[in-house]
Coordinates of C-alpha atoms in Angstrom, one line a residue:
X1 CA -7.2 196.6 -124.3
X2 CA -5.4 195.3 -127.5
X3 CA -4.9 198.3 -128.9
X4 CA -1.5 200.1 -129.9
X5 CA -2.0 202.8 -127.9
X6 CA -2.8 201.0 -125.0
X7 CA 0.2 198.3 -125.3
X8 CA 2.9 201.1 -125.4
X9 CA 1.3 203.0 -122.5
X10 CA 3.4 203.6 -119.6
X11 CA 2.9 201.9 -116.2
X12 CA 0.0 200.4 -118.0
X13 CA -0.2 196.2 -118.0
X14 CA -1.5 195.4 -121.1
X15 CA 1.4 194.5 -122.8
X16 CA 2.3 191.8 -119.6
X17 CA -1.1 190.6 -120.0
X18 CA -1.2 189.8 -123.7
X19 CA 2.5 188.4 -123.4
X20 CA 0.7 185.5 -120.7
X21 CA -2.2 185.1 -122.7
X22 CA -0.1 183.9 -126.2
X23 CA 2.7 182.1 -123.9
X24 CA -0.5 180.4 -122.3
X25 CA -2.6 179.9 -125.4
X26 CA 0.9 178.7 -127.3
X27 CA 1.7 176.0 -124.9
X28 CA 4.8 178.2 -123.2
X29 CA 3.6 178.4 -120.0
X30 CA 1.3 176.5 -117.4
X31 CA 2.1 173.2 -119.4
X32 CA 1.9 170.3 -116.9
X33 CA 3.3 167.1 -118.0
X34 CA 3.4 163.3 -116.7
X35 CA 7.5 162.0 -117.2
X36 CA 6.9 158.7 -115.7
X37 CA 4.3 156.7 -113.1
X38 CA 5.0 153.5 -111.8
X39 CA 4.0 151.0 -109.1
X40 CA 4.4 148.0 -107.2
X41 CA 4.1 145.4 -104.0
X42 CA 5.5 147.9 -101.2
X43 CA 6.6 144.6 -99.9
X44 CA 8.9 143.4 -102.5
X45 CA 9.2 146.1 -105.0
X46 CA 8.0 143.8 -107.6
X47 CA 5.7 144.5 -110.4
X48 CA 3.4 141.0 -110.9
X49 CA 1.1 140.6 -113.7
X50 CA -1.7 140.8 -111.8
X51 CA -2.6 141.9 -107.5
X52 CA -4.4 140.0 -105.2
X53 CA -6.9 141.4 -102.6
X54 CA -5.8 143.7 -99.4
X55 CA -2.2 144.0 -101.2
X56 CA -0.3 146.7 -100.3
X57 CA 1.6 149.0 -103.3
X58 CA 3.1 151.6 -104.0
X59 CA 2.2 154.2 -106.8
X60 CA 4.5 157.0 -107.8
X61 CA 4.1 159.8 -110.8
X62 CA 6.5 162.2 -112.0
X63 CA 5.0 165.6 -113.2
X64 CA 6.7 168.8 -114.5
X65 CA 5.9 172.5 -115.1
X66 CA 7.1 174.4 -118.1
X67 CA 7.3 178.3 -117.5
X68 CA 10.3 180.4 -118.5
X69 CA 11.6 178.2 -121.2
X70 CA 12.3 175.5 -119.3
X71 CA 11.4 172.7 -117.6
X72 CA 10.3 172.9 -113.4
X73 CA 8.7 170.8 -110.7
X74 CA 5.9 171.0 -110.0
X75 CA 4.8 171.3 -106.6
X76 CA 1.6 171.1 -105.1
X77 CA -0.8 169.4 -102.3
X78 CA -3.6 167.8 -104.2
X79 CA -2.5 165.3 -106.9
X80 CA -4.9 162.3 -106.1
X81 CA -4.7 158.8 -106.9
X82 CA -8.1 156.8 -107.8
X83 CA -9.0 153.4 -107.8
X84 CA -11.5 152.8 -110.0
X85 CA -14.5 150.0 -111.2
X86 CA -17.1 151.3 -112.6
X87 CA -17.0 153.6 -109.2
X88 CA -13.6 155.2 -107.3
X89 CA -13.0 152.5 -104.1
X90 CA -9.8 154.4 -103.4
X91 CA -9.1 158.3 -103.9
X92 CA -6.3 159.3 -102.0
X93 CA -3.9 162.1 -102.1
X94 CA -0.6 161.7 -103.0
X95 CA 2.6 162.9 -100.8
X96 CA 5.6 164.5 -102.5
X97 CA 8.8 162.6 -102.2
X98 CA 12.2 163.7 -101.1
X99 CA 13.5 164.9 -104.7
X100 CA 17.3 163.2 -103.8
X101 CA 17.6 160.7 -106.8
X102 CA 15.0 162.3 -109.0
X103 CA 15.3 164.2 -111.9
X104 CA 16.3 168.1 -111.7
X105 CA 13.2 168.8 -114.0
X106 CA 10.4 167.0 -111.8
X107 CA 9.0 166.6 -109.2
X108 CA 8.0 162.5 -107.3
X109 CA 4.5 162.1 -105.8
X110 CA 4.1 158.6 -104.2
X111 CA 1.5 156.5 -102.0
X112 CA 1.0 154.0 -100.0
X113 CA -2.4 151.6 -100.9
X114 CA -3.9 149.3 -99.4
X115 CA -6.2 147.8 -102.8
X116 CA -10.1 147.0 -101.9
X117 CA -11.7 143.6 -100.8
X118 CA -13.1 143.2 -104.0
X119 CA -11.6 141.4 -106.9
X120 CA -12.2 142.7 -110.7
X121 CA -10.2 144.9 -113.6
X122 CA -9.5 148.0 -111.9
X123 CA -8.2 151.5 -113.3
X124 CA -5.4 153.2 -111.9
X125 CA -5.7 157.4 -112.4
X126 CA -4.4 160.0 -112.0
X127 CA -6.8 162.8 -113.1
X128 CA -5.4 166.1 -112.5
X129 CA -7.4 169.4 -113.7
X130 CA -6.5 172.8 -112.4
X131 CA -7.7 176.3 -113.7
X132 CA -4.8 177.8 -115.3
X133 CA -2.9 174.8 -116.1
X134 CA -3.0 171.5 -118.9
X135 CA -4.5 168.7 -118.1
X136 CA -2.7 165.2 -117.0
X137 CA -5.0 162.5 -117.6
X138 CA -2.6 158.8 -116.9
X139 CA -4.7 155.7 -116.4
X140 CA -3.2 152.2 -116.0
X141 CA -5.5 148.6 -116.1
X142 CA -4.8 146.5 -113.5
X143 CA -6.2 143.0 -113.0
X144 CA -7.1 142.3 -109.1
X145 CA -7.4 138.7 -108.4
X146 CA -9.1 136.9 -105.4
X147 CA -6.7 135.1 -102.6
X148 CA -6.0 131.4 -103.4
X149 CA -7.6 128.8 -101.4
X150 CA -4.4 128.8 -99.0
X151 CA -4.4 132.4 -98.3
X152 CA -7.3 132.7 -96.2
X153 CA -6.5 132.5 -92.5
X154 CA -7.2 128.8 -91.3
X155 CA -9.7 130.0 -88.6
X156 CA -11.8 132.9 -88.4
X157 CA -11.6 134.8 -84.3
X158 CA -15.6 135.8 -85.4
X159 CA -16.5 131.9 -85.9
X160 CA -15.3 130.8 -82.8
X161 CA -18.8 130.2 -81.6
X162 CA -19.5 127.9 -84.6
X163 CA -16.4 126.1 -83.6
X164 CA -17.4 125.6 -80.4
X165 CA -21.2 124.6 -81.0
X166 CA -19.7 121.9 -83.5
X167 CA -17.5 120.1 -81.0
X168 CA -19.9 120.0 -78.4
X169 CA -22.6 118.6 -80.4
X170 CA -19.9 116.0 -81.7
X171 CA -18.9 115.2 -78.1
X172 CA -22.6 115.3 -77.1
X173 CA -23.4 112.7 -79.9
X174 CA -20.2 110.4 -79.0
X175 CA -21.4 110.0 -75.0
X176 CA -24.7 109.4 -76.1
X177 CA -23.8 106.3 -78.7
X178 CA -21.1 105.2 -75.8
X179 CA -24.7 105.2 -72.8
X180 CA -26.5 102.9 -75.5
X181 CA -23.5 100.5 -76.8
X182 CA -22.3 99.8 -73.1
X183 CA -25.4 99.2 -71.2
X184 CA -26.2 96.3 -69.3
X185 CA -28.6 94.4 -71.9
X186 CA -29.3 91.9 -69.7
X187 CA -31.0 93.6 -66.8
X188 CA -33.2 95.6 -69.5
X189 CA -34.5 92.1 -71.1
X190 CA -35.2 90.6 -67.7
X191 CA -37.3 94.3 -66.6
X192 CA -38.9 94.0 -69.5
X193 CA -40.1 90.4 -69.4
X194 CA -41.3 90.8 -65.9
X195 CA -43.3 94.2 -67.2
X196 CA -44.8 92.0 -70.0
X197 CA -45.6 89.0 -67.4
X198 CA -47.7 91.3 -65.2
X199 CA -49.3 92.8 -67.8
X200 CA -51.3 89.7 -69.8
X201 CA -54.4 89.5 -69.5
X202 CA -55.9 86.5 -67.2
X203 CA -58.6 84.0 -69.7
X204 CA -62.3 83.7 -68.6
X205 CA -63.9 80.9 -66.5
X206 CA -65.7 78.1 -67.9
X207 CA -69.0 77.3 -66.7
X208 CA -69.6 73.9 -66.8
X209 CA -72.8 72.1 -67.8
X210 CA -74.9 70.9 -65.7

């Protein structure tokens, strides 16, 4: 296959093949590379030091092709983002952007993530391995904090039931107190006195001596 004869032979495509294999084996072709990733509150646009629970962001990568000497974009339908601690909670696949206000060389893959109920140091990764091409490997630490005690909703719709049982037992507790403060006293001494009277026992007879 590598021979002399066989590289110079007509309609043959050897010498095609080994021109592919060096480009490929010398970095000049299939080479994908990561420009720039980035993300942020969808929100605001803002980059904070650290996320809270349930936010919503934004992540976005730029990734090129080279072939022919230059520089491409590179388009395909299965760049994923992950999520991860310890395990992926989010794997998604990215969407390529419009390339209007991008670079001529690269091509935008963005999306929209809602982060996990769960609070910890998360990766951010992209983790893209395809036969034929490079490897793009981009990983970013991101600090996910719980929501602070005023950001939980001030009632919950599922403990409406709880609510409820509360204030009837507090109402319950309130008529009860109000029966045994306002009663008439009075009428319950004199009932019990006349129970008490009927009650006692009558003393024996004395005999008398004769």
């Amino acid at each position: 296959m590598f021979s002399d004869a066989l590289l110079g032979k007509r309609g043959g495509s050897n010498q095609r093949f080994i021109e592919d294999v060096s480009k490929w084996v010398m970095q000049e072709k299939s080479v994908l590379r990561e420009t720039a990733h980035r993300h942020h509150l969808s929100a605001t646009g803002e980059k904070p030091s650290h996320y809270r629970i349930n936010n919503e962001i934004v992540y976005e990568i730029d990734l090129s092709v080279y072939r022919d000497d230059a520089w491409h974009p590179y388009v395909a339908d299965d760049v994923q983002f992950e999520a991860i601690m310890l395990d992926p909670y989010i794997r998604t696949t990215l969407n390529r952007t419009d390339s209007t206000g991008s670079a001529p060389d690269t091509a935008t893959y963005h999306g929209d993530i809602k982060l996990p109920d769960r609070y910890g140091t998360f990766t951010f990764r992209v983790n893209y391995k395809r036969t034929g091409y490079s490897n793009v490997d981009v990983k970013d630490t991101v600090a996910i904090w719980p929501l602070r005690h005023d950001g939980y909703p001030r009632f919950l719709t599922a403990a409406y039931p709880y609510y409820t049982g509360s204030f009837v037992m507090v109402i319950g507790f309130l008529a009860l107190s109000a029966v045994w403060l306002f009663s008439d006293e009075s009428t319950n001494k004199t009932k019990a006195g006349a129970t008490a009277s009927k009650e006692k026992p009558k003393g024996k007879a004395k005999h008398k001596s004769s």
